[in-house]
DNA sequence: CCCGTCATGTAATCTGTTACATGATTGG
DNA sequence: CCAATCATGTAACAGATTACATGACGGG
């Protein structure tokens, strides 16, 4: 149940947030580590409030409800980090597709490659924007919260760069049946670790 | 329902496979694009056979049942690749944790970083092994199937290299409160794309 | 006044996990 | 003979998606 911890993580930044706010970040492909659907977020917030992990700070005459994390929630976040095993189970739809391009004819494979390149370029653009615009919008750019966040954006940006290079090599490989498979960037490969 | 397509993908390599075989690959963290639990695989195989996407080639006196993909299954695989939108929804437990290291005291954060480094190094080692040993074990190393697979291993290996570098930078950042956040490898950042 | 966004939720369904049950075969 | 691995499945539960429903507010 990592959604619970993703919500605690988002609230641990301090300011009260509504289900709507949280959904905005959980649904932005470019600025998130965890995806969730709106209905899931609303029902999980209700559950968490009942369990006493988060508190309601404000409920406007209109439906808008704001939540903050409380001490019990922070304890749970720390417990999760330290005592629950990280889940390295991979479910990578994009990789699964790229692995199967060879069942298509070359024109179709190329079309799918283009689509993936486009997606990665958009992500690259968004991440660059997020990294460049932090100082204008955010509260304290030198707080641990934002330092961590910027570090993660940097990782993601490097990953999109890597992916875009690799996709071009893959395209070459698919076009030319005798070209070598993309080689390693790494130098000598030790026989043992 | 990407599990169905992950199974079709695995069977599309040609040879008959049993639920047990498939589970072995779906549960190996280092050699897979899609994770699934055993019971899920067995029941999905049964469903797919009823739907006529795969055929049973052999059922030994013992329970062992082997499946192959058929034309209808191959069509479905191609339809999925071309006409279903790739799901770029991210659920990255590891990233979520790294983003929240700052809620822990430095010693605990360091401990978690070590654990992640160890995991990535193991993955790096496995991937190197998979890339170096293909020619000894596999049937036709120059078939499109294995070329694609090696290309994907190469991508994953580069990603672990990138991750390990980044984790060390993150460690430095956490230790030293005034050190800069890891910077970009990329050169000039265009204002527009 | 209508449309888009804000804002929350319910119900049905599907997907995925966990715990359990069963039994054959293989190697020490 | 015992333990590990092979091999499959069921049942109960938890997690997640989809479709739908509701209604306020603001801008054109």
GROMACS .gro file of C-alpha atoms (C1' of nucleotides) in nm:
model
  442
    1UNK     CA    1   0.000   0.000   0.000
    2UNK     CA    2   0.246   0.260  -0.121
    3UNK     CA    3  -0.027   0.509  -0.213
    4UNK     CA    4  -0.069   0.579   0.155
    5UNK     CA    5   0.300   0.660   0.183
    6UNK     CA    6   0.300   0.864  -0.135
    7UNK     CA    7   0.026   1.078   0.021
    8UNK     CA    8   0.213   1.105   0.351
    9UNK     CA    9   0.521   1.201   0.151
   10UNK     CA   10   0.334   1.477  -0.029
   11UNK     CA   11   0.183   1.609   0.295
   12UNK     CA   12   0.515   1.591   0.480
   13UNK     CA   13   0.629   1.895   0.284
   14UNK     CA   14   0.418   2.086   0.534
   15UNK     CA   15   0.139   2.281   0.374
   16UNK     CA   16  -0.221   2.161   0.383
   17UNK     CA   17  -0.333   1.995   0.063
   18UNK     CA   18  -0.669   1.886  -0.073
   19UNK     CA   19  -0.752   1.565  -0.257
   20UNK     CA   20  -0.774   1.771  -0.570
   21UNK     CA   21  -0.421   1.910  -0.523
   22UNK     CA   22  -0.282   1.565  -0.461
   23UNK     CA   23  -0.455   1.429  -0.769
   24UNK     CA   24  -0.298   1.702  -0.978
   25UNK     CA   25   0.050   1.584  -0.877
   26UNK     CA   26  -0.031   1.213  -0.890
   27UNK     CA   27  -0.158   1.254  -1.244
   28UNK     CA   28   0.117   1.473  -1.382
   29UNK     CA   29   0.338   1.226  -1.569
   30UNK     CA   30   0.640   1.449  -1.539
   31UNK     CA   31   0.637   1.548  -1.175
   32UNK     CA   32   0.573   1.242  -0.972
   33UNK     CA   33   0.707   0.914  -0.847
   34UNK     CA   34   0.371   0.751  -0.794
   35UNK     CA   35   0.060   0.741  -1.012
   36UNK     CA   36  -0.291   0.716  -0.870
   37UNK     CA   37  -0.644   0.774  -0.994
   38UNK     CA   38  -0.864   1.042  -0.834
   39UNK     CA   39  -1.119   0.815  -0.673
   40UNK     CA   40  -0.840   0.615  -0.515
   41UNK     CA   41  -0.687   0.927  -0.362
   42UNK     CA   42  -1.016   1.051  -0.216
   43UNK     CA   43  -1.102   0.720  -0.053
   44UNK     CA   44  -0.748   0.672   0.076
   45UNK     CA   45  -0.754   1.021   0.233
   46UNK     CA   46  -1.079   0.936   0.409
   47UNK     CA   47  -0.932   0.609   0.540
   48UNK     CA   48  -0.615   0.780   0.658
   49UNK     CA   49  -0.811   1.045   0.842
   50UNK     CA   50  -1.009   0.774   1.022
   51UNK     CA   51  -0.683   0.599   1.114
   52UNK     CA   52  -0.548   0.924   1.257
   53UNK     CA   53  -0.250   0.958   1.023
   54UNK     CA   54  -0.365   1.292   0.887
   55UNK     CA   55  -0.584   1.577   1.015
   56UNK     CA   56  -0.840   1.799   0.848
   57UNK     CA   57  -0.739   2.164   0.878
   58UNK     CA   58  -1.016   2.326   0.684
   59UNK     CA   59  -1.344   2.235   0.529
   60UNK     CA   60  -1.495   2.516   0.327
   61UNK     CA   61  -1.869   2.566   0.290
   62UNK     CA   62  -1.814   2.417  -0.051
   63UNK     CA   63  -1.680   2.061  -0.046
   64UNK     CA   64  -1.311   2.157  -0.037
   65UNK     CA   65  -1.129   1.969   0.242
   66UNK     CA   66  -0.766   2.033   0.335
   67UNK     CA   67  -0.544   1.779   0.508
   68UNK     CA   68  -0.212   1.795   0.695
   69UNK     CA   69   0.012   1.519   0.821
   70UNK     CA   70   0.028   1.472   1.201
   71UNK     CA   71   0.289   1.313   1.428
   72UNK     CA   72   0.135   0.971   1.391
   73UNK     CA   73   0.155   1.007   1.013
   74UNK     CA   74   0.518   1.118   1.025
   75UNK     CA   75   0.600   0.818   1.243
   76UNK     CA   76   0.433   0.592   0.991
   77UNK     CA   77   0.630   0.753   0.706
   78UNK     CA   78   0.958   0.695   0.893
   79UNK     CA   79   0.859   0.339   0.985
   80UNK     CA   80   0.784   0.266   0.620
   81UNK     CA   81   1.117   0.405   0.502
   82UNK     CA   82   1.321   0.215   0.759
   83UNK     CA   83   1.136  -0.110   0.813
   84UNK     CA   84   0.941  -0.196   0.497
   85UNK     CA   85   1.139  -0.353   0.217
   86UNK     CA   86   1.147  -0.140  -0.097
   87UNK     CA   87   0.952  -0.300  -0.379
   88UNK     CA   88   1.176  -0.333  -0.682
   89UNK     CA   89   0.903  -0.511  -0.876
   90UNK     CA   90   0.909  -0.364  -1.224
   91UNK     CA   91   0.605  -0.306  -1.442
   92UNK     CA   92   0.738  -0.117  -1.738
   93UNK     CA   93   0.484  -0.102  -2.016
   94UNK     CA   94   0.718   0.097  -2.243
   95UNK     CA   95   1.006  -0.153  -2.207
   96UNK     CA   96   0.769  -0.443  -2.273
   97UNK     CA   97   0.663  -0.279  -2.597
   98UNK     CA   98   1.016  -0.197  -2.712
   99UNK     CA   99   1.116  -0.557  -2.650
  100UNK     CA  100   0.853  -0.672  -2.897
  101UNK     CA  101   0.902  -0.430  -3.184
  102UNK     CA  102   1.047  -0.710  -3.394
  103UNK     CA  103   0.704  -0.877  -3.430
  104UNK     CA  104   0.595  -0.572  -3.635
  105UNK     CA  105   0.702  -0.477  -3.985
  106UNK     CA  106   0.969  -0.204  -3.997
  107UNK     CA  107   0.733   0.084  -4.080
  108UNK     CA  108   0.511   0.009  -3.780
  109UNK     CA  109   0.809  -0.036  -3.551
  110UNK     CA  110   0.941   0.301  -3.664
  111UNK     CA  111   0.608   0.463  -3.591
  112UNK     CA  112   0.614   0.331  -3.234
  113UNK     CA  113   0.973   0.444  -3.188
  114UNK     CA  114   0.874   0.794  -3.300
  115UNK     CA  115   0.592   0.798  -3.047
  116UNK     CA  116   0.827   0.698  -2.766
  117UNK     CA  117   1.085   0.957  -2.872
  118UNK     CA  118   0.814   1.223  -2.867
  119UNK     CA  119   0.706   1.123  -2.521
  120UNK     CA  120   1.061   1.129  -2.386
  121UNK     CA  121   1.128   1.469  -2.542
  122UNK     CA  122   0.818   1.612  -2.380
  123UNK     CA  123   0.925   1.473  -2.047
  124UNK     CA  124   1.276   1.613  -2.098
  125UNK     CA  125   1.126   1.954  -2.169
  126UNK     CA  126   0.899   1.945  -1.862
  127UNK     CA  127   1.180   1.838  -1.633
  128UNK     CA  128   1.409   2.111  -1.761
  129UNK     CA  129   1.133   2.359  -1.698
  130UNK     CA  130   1.079   2.226  -1.345
  131UNK     CA  131   1.451   2.254  -1.270
  132UNK     CA  132   1.488   2.602  -1.412
  133UNK     CA  133   1.178   2.756  -1.260
  134UNK     CA  134   1.204   2.641  -0.900
  135UNK     CA  135   1.362   2.961  -0.774
  136UNK     CA  136   1.077   3.174  -0.898
  137UNK     CA  137   0.784   2.982  -0.759
  138UNK     CA  138   0.887   2.778  -0.461
  139UNK     CA  139   0.904   2.887  -0.100
  140UNK     CA  140   1.255   2.795   0.019
  141UNK     CA  141   1.478   2.657  -0.255
  142UNK     CA  142   1.750   2.561  -0.007
  143UNK     CA  143   1.531   2.357   0.226
  144UNK     CA  144   1.601   1.982   0.236
  145UNK     CA  145   1.261   1.921   0.077
  146UNK     CA  146   1.341   2.114  -0.237
  147UNK     CA  147   1.701   2.003  -0.253
  148UNK     CA  148   1.580   1.640  -0.259
  149UNK     CA  149   1.318   1.720  -0.515
  150UNK     CA  150   1.561   1.896  -0.745
  151UNK     CA  151   1.804   1.605  -0.712
  152UNK     CA  152   1.529   1.367  -0.824
  153UNK     CA  153   1.436   1.590  -1.120
  154UNK     CA  154   1.802   1.584  -1.216
  155UNK     CA  155   1.806   1.204  -1.208
  156UNK     CA  156   1.491   1.184  -1.417
  157UNK     CA  157   1.631   1.431  -1.668
  158UNK     CA  158   1.951   1.234  -1.706
  159UNK     CA  159   1.737   0.923  -1.757
  160UNK     CA  160   1.540   1.085  -2.038
  161UNK     CA  161   1.868   1.192  -2.204
  162UNK     CA  162   1.998   0.836  -2.179
  163UNK     CA  163   1.671   0.697  -2.313
  164UNK     CA  164   1.669   0.930  -2.613
  165UNK     CA  165   2.023   0.830  -2.711
  166UNK     CA  166   1.938   0.463  -2.674
  167UNK     CA  167   1.618   0.495  -2.878
  168UNK     CA  168   1.821   0.634  -3.170
  169UNK     CA  169   2.062   0.342  -3.148
  170UNK     CA  170   1.766   0.105  -3.139
  171UNK     CA  171   1.622   0.267  -3.449
  172UNK     CA  172   1.951   0.216  -3.631
  173UNK     CA  173   1.959  -0.144  -3.519
  174UNK     CA  174   1.607  -0.211  -3.644
  175UNK     CA  175   1.674  -0.052  -3.982
  176UNK     CA  176   2.005  -0.221  -4.047
  177UNK     CA  177   1.994  -0.596  -3.983
  178UNK     CA  178   2.372  -0.626  -3.963
  179UNK     CA  179   2.449  -0.326  -3.742
  180UNK     CA  180   2.565  -0.418  -3.394
  181UNK     CA  181   2.343  -0.403  -3.092
  182UNK     CA  182   2.401  -0.081  -2.895
  183UNK     CA  183   2.718  -0.130  -2.698
  184UNK     CA  184   2.803  -0.048  -2.344
  185UNK     CA  185   2.908   0.297  -2.239
  186UNK     CA  186   3.100   0.142  -1.952
  187UNK     CA  187   3.465   0.059  -2.001
  188UNK     CA  188   3.621  -0.265  -1.884
  189UNK     CA  189   3.377  -0.516  -1.747
  190UNK     CA  190   3.516  -0.697  -1.446
  191UNK     CA  191   3.478  -1.073  -1.444
  192UNK     CA  192   3.376  -1.057  -1.080
  193UNK     CA  193   3.224  -0.785  -0.866
  194UNK     CA  194  -0.425  -0.584  -1.869
  195UNK     CA  195  -0.057  -0.583  -1.962
  196UNK     CA  196   0.011  -0.921  -1.800
  197UNK     CA  197  -0.170  -1.082  -2.090
  198UNK     CA  198   0.059  -0.905  -2.333
  199UNK     CA  199   0.368  -0.980  -2.127
  200UNK     CA  200   0.276  -1.349  -2.154
  201UNK     CA  201   0.208  -1.321  -2.528
  202UNK     CA  202   0.544  -1.145  -2.560
  203UNK     CA  203   0.724  -1.425  -2.379
  204UNK     CA  204   0.551  -1.693  -2.588
  205UNK     CA  205   0.612  -1.504  -2.912
  206UNK     CA  206   0.976  -1.604  -2.891
  207UNK     CA  207   0.853  -1.937  -3.023
  208UNK     CA  208   0.921  -2.224  -2.790
  209UNK     CA  209   0.649  -2.374  -2.570
  210UNK     CA  210   0.661  -2.255  -2.212
  211UNK     CA  211   0.489  -2.365  -1.893
  212UNK     CA  212   0.339  -2.144  -1.624
  213UNK     CA  213   0.634  -2.237  -1.410
  214UNK     CA  214   0.883  -2.116  -1.675
  215UNK     CA  215   0.698  -1.790  -1.717
  216UNK     CA  216   0.690  -1.735  -1.343
  217UNK     CA  217   1.065  -1.782  -1.327
  218UNK     CA  218   1.114  -1.490  -1.569
  219UNK     CA  219   0.838  -1.272  -1.426
  220UNK     CA  220   0.992  -1.303  -1.081
  221UNK     CA  221   1.355  -1.246  -1.172
  222UNK     CA  222   1.410  -0.879  -1.085
  223UNK     CA  223   1.699  -0.849  -1.325
  224UNK     CA  224   1.564  -1.009  -1.637
  225UNK     CA  225   1.218  -0.879  -1.693
  226UNK     CA  226   1.006  -0.586  -1.791
  227UNK     CA  227   0.695  -0.701  -1.609
  228UNK     CA  228   0.646  -0.846  -1.262
  229UNK     CA  229   0.368  -1.090  -1.179
  230UNK     CA  230   0.290  -1.336  -0.901
  231UNK     CA  231   0.260  -1.710  -0.975
  232UNK     CA  232  -0.111  -1.746  -0.909
  233UNK     CA  233  -0.181  -1.456  -1.140
  234UNK     CA  234   0.017  -1.618  -1.421
  235UNK     CA  235  -0.155  -1.955  -1.388
  236UNK     CA  236  -0.504  -1.811  -1.392
  237UNK     CA  237  -0.422  -1.574  -1.678
  238UNK     CA  238  -0.285  -1.865  -1.883
  239UNK     CA  239  -0.608  -2.058  -1.827
  240UNK     CA  240  -0.815  -1.755  -1.931
  241UNK     CA  241  -0.604  -1.698  -2.242
  242UNK     CA  242  -0.636  -2.060  -2.347
  243UNK     CA  243  -1.016  -2.036  -2.316
  244UNK     CA  244  -1.009  -1.718  -2.526
  245UNK     CA  245  -0.808  -1.896  -2.793
  246UNK     CA  246  -0.499  -1.672  -2.778
  247UNK     CA  247  -0.268  -1.957  -2.687
  248UNK     CA  248  -0.269  -2.334  -2.738
  249UNK     CA  249  -0.166  -2.625  -2.518
  250UNK     CA  250   0.107  -2.830  -2.685
  251UNK     CA  251   0.173  -3.082  -2.416
  252UNK     CA  252   0.029  -3.196  -2.088
  253UNK     CA  253   0.244  -3.453  -1.915
  254UNK     CA  254   0.103  -3.724  -1.690
  255UNK     CA  255   0.226  -3.499  -1.412
  256UNK     CA  256   0.060  -3.158  -1.403
  257UNK     CA  257   0.310  -2.990  -1.636
  258UNK     CA  258   0.128  -2.799  -1.914
  259UNK     CA  259   0.308  -2.628  -2.203
  260UNK     CA  260   0.164  -2.339  -2.401
  261UNK     CA  261   0.244  -2.177  -2.737
  262UNK     CA  262   0.114  -1.859  -2.894
  263UNK     CA  263  -0.117  -1.902  -3.196
  264UNK     CA  264  -0.211  -1.669  -3.483
  265UNK     CA  265  -0.492  -1.513  -3.286
  266UNK     CA  266  -0.249  -1.440  -3.001
  267UNK     CA  267   0.007  -1.288  -3.238
  268UNK     CA  268  -0.265  -1.065  -3.385
  269UNK     CA  269  -0.359  -0.953  -3.037
  270UNK     CA  270   0.005  -0.876  -2.957
  271UNK     CA  271   0.036  -0.665  -3.271
  272UNK     CA  272  -0.296  -0.493  -3.205
  273UNK     CA  273  -0.183  -0.404  -2.855
  274UNK     CA  274   0.149  -0.261  -2.976
  275UNK     CA  275  -0.009  -0.051  -3.250
  276UNK     CA  276  -0.346   0.052  -3.113
  277UNK     CA  277  -0.329   0.060  -2.733
  278UNK     CA  278  -0.173   0.369  -2.581
  279UNK     CA  279   0.142   0.290  -2.384
  280UNK     CA  280   0.089   0.341  -2.012
  281UNK     CA  281   0.350   0.584  -1.887
  282UNK     CA  282   0.199   0.579  -1.540
  283UNK     CA  283   0.490   0.552  -1.299
  284UNK     CA  284   0.486   0.366  -0.969
  285UNK     CA  285   0.842   0.388  -0.848
  286UNK     CA  286   0.872   0.280  -0.488
  287UNK     CA  287   1.248   0.341  -0.482
  288UNK     CA  288   1.217   0.700  -0.612
  289UNK     CA  289   0.941   0.771  -0.361
  290UNK     CA  290   1.168   0.662  -0.080
  291UNK     CA  291   1.470   0.859  -0.202
  292UNK     CA  292   1.253   1.169  -0.224
  293UNK     CA  293   1.176   1.138   0.146
  294UNK     CA  294   1.517   1.064   0.291
  295UNK     CA  295   1.526   1.411   0.443
  296UNK     CA  296   1.257   1.318   0.701
  297UNK     CA  297   1.510   1.077   0.856
  298UNK     CA  298   1.820   1.159   1.055
  299UNK     CA  299   2.145   1.135   0.854
  300UNK     CA  300   2.252   0.794   0.984
  301UNK     CA  301   1.922   0.633   0.885
  302UNK     CA  302   1.925   0.806   0.548
  303UNK     CA  303   2.274   0.674   0.486
  304UNK     CA  304   2.166   0.323   0.574
  305UNK     CA  305   1.887   0.339   0.315
  306UNK     CA  306   2.123   0.480   0.055
  307UNK     CA  307   2.360   0.189   0.115
  308UNK     CA  308   2.077  -0.057   0.067
  309UNK     CA  309   1.980   0.101  -0.263
  310UNK     CA  310   2.343   0.107  -0.382
  311UNK     CA  311   2.373  -0.262  -0.299
  312UNK     CA  312   2.059  -0.341  -0.493
  313UNK     CA  313   2.174  -0.146  -0.797
  314UNK     CA  314   2.517  -0.309  -0.789
  315UNK     CA  315   2.360  -0.654  -0.784
  316UNK     CA  316   2.143  -0.561  -1.076
  317UNK     CA  317   2.445  -0.421  -1.260
  318UNK     CA  318   2.628  -0.746  -1.204
  319UNK     CA  319   2.336  -0.961  -1.322
  320UNK     CA  320   2.288  -0.753  -1.633
  321UNK     CA  321   2.655  -0.771  -1.722
  322UNK     CA  322   2.638  -1.144  -1.680
  323UNK     CA  323   2.330  -1.168  -1.901
  324UNK     CA  324   2.502  -0.962  -2.171
  325UNK     CA  325   2.826  -1.155  -2.162
  326UNK     CA  326   2.680  -1.504  -2.151
  327UNK     CA  327   2.423  -1.488  -2.426
  328UNK     CA  328   2.643  -1.644  -2.692
  329UNK     CA  329   2.705  -1.956  -2.486
  330UNK     CA  330   2.350  -2.043  -2.392
  331UNK     CA  331   2.105  -1.897  -2.640
  332UNK     CA  332   1.987  -2.051  -2.965
  333UNK     CA  333   2.042  -1.782  -3.229
  334UNK     CA  334   2.221  -1.476  -3.098
  335UNK     CA  335   2.163  -1.285  -3.423
  336UNK     CA  336   1.788  -1.336  -3.442
  337UNK     CA  337   1.575  -1.023  -3.402
  338UNK     CA  338   1.445  -1.162  -3.071
  339UNK     CA  339   1.785  -1.174  -2.909
  340UNK     CA  340   1.910  -0.856  -3.067
  341UNK     CA  341   1.614  -0.671  -2.911
  342UNK     CA  342   1.669  -0.840  -2.580
  343UNK     CA  343   2.039  -0.755  -2.569
  344UNK     CA  344   1.958  -0.396  -2.661
  345UNK     CA  345   1.720  -0.377  -2.364
  346UNK     CA  346   1.980  -0.529  -2.129
  347UNK     CA  347   2.220  -0.263  -2.251
  348UNK     CA  348   1.970   0.012  -2.171
  349UNK     CA  349   1.906  -0.130  -1.825
  350UNK     CA  350   2.278  -0.160  -1.758
  351UNK     CA  351   2.337   0.201  -1.856
  352UNK     CA  352   2.051   0.298  -1.626
  353UNK     CA  353   2.208   0.119  -1.329
  354UNK     CA  354   2.541   0.294  -1.403
  355UNK     CA  355   2.363   0.629  -1.411
  356UNK     CA  356   2.174   0.547  -1.090
  357UNK     CA  357   2.489   0.449  -0.903
  358UNK     CA  358   2.663   0.775  -0.996
  359UNK     CA  359   2.359   0.974  -0.894
  360UNK     CA  360   2.325   0.791  -0.561
  361UNK     CA  361   2.682   0.891  -0.470
  362UNK     CA  362   2.606   1.254  -0.552
  363UNK     CA  363   2.292   1.231  -0.342
  364UNK     CA  364   2.492   1.093  -0.052
  365UNK     CA  365   2.731   1.387  -0.075
  366UNK     CA  366   2.438   1.626  -0.083
  367UNK     CA  367   2.279   1.472   0.226
  368UNK     CA  368   2.603   1.482   0.422
  369UNK     CA  369   2.700   1.836   0.332
  370UNK     CA  370   2.415   2.084   0.377
  371UNK     CA  371   2.580   2.349   0.159
  372UNK     CA  372   2.697   2.132  -0.128
  373UNK     CA  373   2.511   2.191  -0.452
  374UNK     CA  374   2.238   1.963  -0.575
  375UNK     CA  375   2.372   1.722  -0.841
  376UNK     CA  376   2.397   1.916  -1.164
  377UNK     CA  377   2.304   1.825  -1.513
  378UNK     CA  378   2.526   1.621  -1.736
  379UNK     CA  379   2.367   1.787  -2.037
  380UNK     CA  380   2.532   2.096  -2.177
  381UNK     CA  381   2.342   2.406  -2.277
  382UNK     CA  382   1.977   2.399  -2.184
  383UNK     CA  383   1.766   2.553  -2.458
  384UNK     CA  384   1.500   2.797  -2.349
  385UNK     CA  385   1.259   2.636  -2.590
  386UNK     CA  386   1.237   2.293  -2.746
  387DC     C1'  387  -2.629   3.084  -2.022
  388DC     C1'  388  -2.290   2.753  -2.125
  389DC     C1'  389  -1.851   2.552  -2.081
  390DG     C1'  390  -1.444   2.443  -1.848
  391DT     C1'  391  -1.236   2.380  -1.424
  392DC     C1'  392  -1.281   2.285  -0.940
  393DA     C1'  393  -1.401   1.933  -0.612
  394DT     C1'  394  -1.571   1.513  -0.423
  395DG     C1'  395  -1.744   1.090  -0.413
  396DT     C1'  396  -2.008   0.590  -0.515
  397DA     C1'  397  -2.050   0.140  -0.736
  398DA     C1'  398  -1.911  -0.213  -1.029
  399DT     C1'  399  -1.544  -0.432  -1.201
  400DC     C1'  400  -1.090  -0.579  -1.276
  401DT     C1'  401  -0.620  -0.664  -1.133
  402DG     C1'  402  -0.294  -0.834  -0.817
  403DT     C1'  403  -0.134  -1.032  -0.352
  404DT     C1'  404  -0.117  -1.355   0.020
  405DA     C1'  405  -0.198  -1.756   0.235
  406DC     C1'  406  -0.289  -2.194   0.172
  407DA     C1'  407  -0.331  -2.673  -0.037
  408DT     C1'  408  -0.157  -3.046  -0.304
  409DG     C1'  409   0.145  -3.371  -0.483
  410DA     C1'  410   0.548  -3.544  -0.785
  411DT     C1'  411   1.050  -3.563  -0.848
  412DT     C1'  412   1.540  -3.510  -0.748
  413DG     C1'  413   1.966  -3.504  -0.489
  414DG     C1'  414   2.210  -3.575  -0.082
  415DC     C1'  415   1.405  -4.042   0.409
  416DC     C1'  416   1.417  -3.559   0.409
  417DA     C1'  417   1.446  -3.120   0.206
  418DA     C1'  418   1.442  -2.852  -0.193
  419DT     C1'  419   1.257  -2.771  -0.618
  420DC     C1'  420   0.910  -2.852  -0.961
  421DA     C1'  421   0.436  -2.757  -1.076
  422DT     C1'  422  -0.028  -2.607  -1.034
  423DG     C1'  423  -0.400  -2.415  -0.849
  424DT     C1'  424  -0.803  -2.196  -0.506
  425DA     C1'  425  -1.000  -1.854  -0.201
  426DA     C1'  426  -1.003  -1.439   0.043
  427DC     C1'  427  -0.862  -1.002   0.034
  428DA     C1'  428  -0.654  -0.558  -0.101
  429DG     C1'  429  -0.547  -0.231  -0.451
  430DA     C1'  430  -0.680   0.021  -0.870
  431DT     C1'  431  -0.968   0.156  -1.275
  432DT     C1'  432  -1.377   0.299  -1.498
  433DA     C1'  433  -1.794   0.489  -1.544
  434DC     C1'  434  -2.093   0.762  -1.346
  435DA     C1'  435  -2.312   1.128  -1.045
  436DT     C1'  436  -2.325   1.566  -0.828
  437DG     C1'  437  -2.279   2.040  -0.780
  438DA     C1'  438  -2.027   2.513  -0.722
  439DC     C1'  439  -1.780   2.879  -0.944
  440DG     C1'  440  -1.583   3.188  -1.299
  441DG     C1'  441  -1.511   3.369  -1.760
  442DG     C1'  442  -1.670   3.479  -2.201
   0.00000   0.00000   0.00000
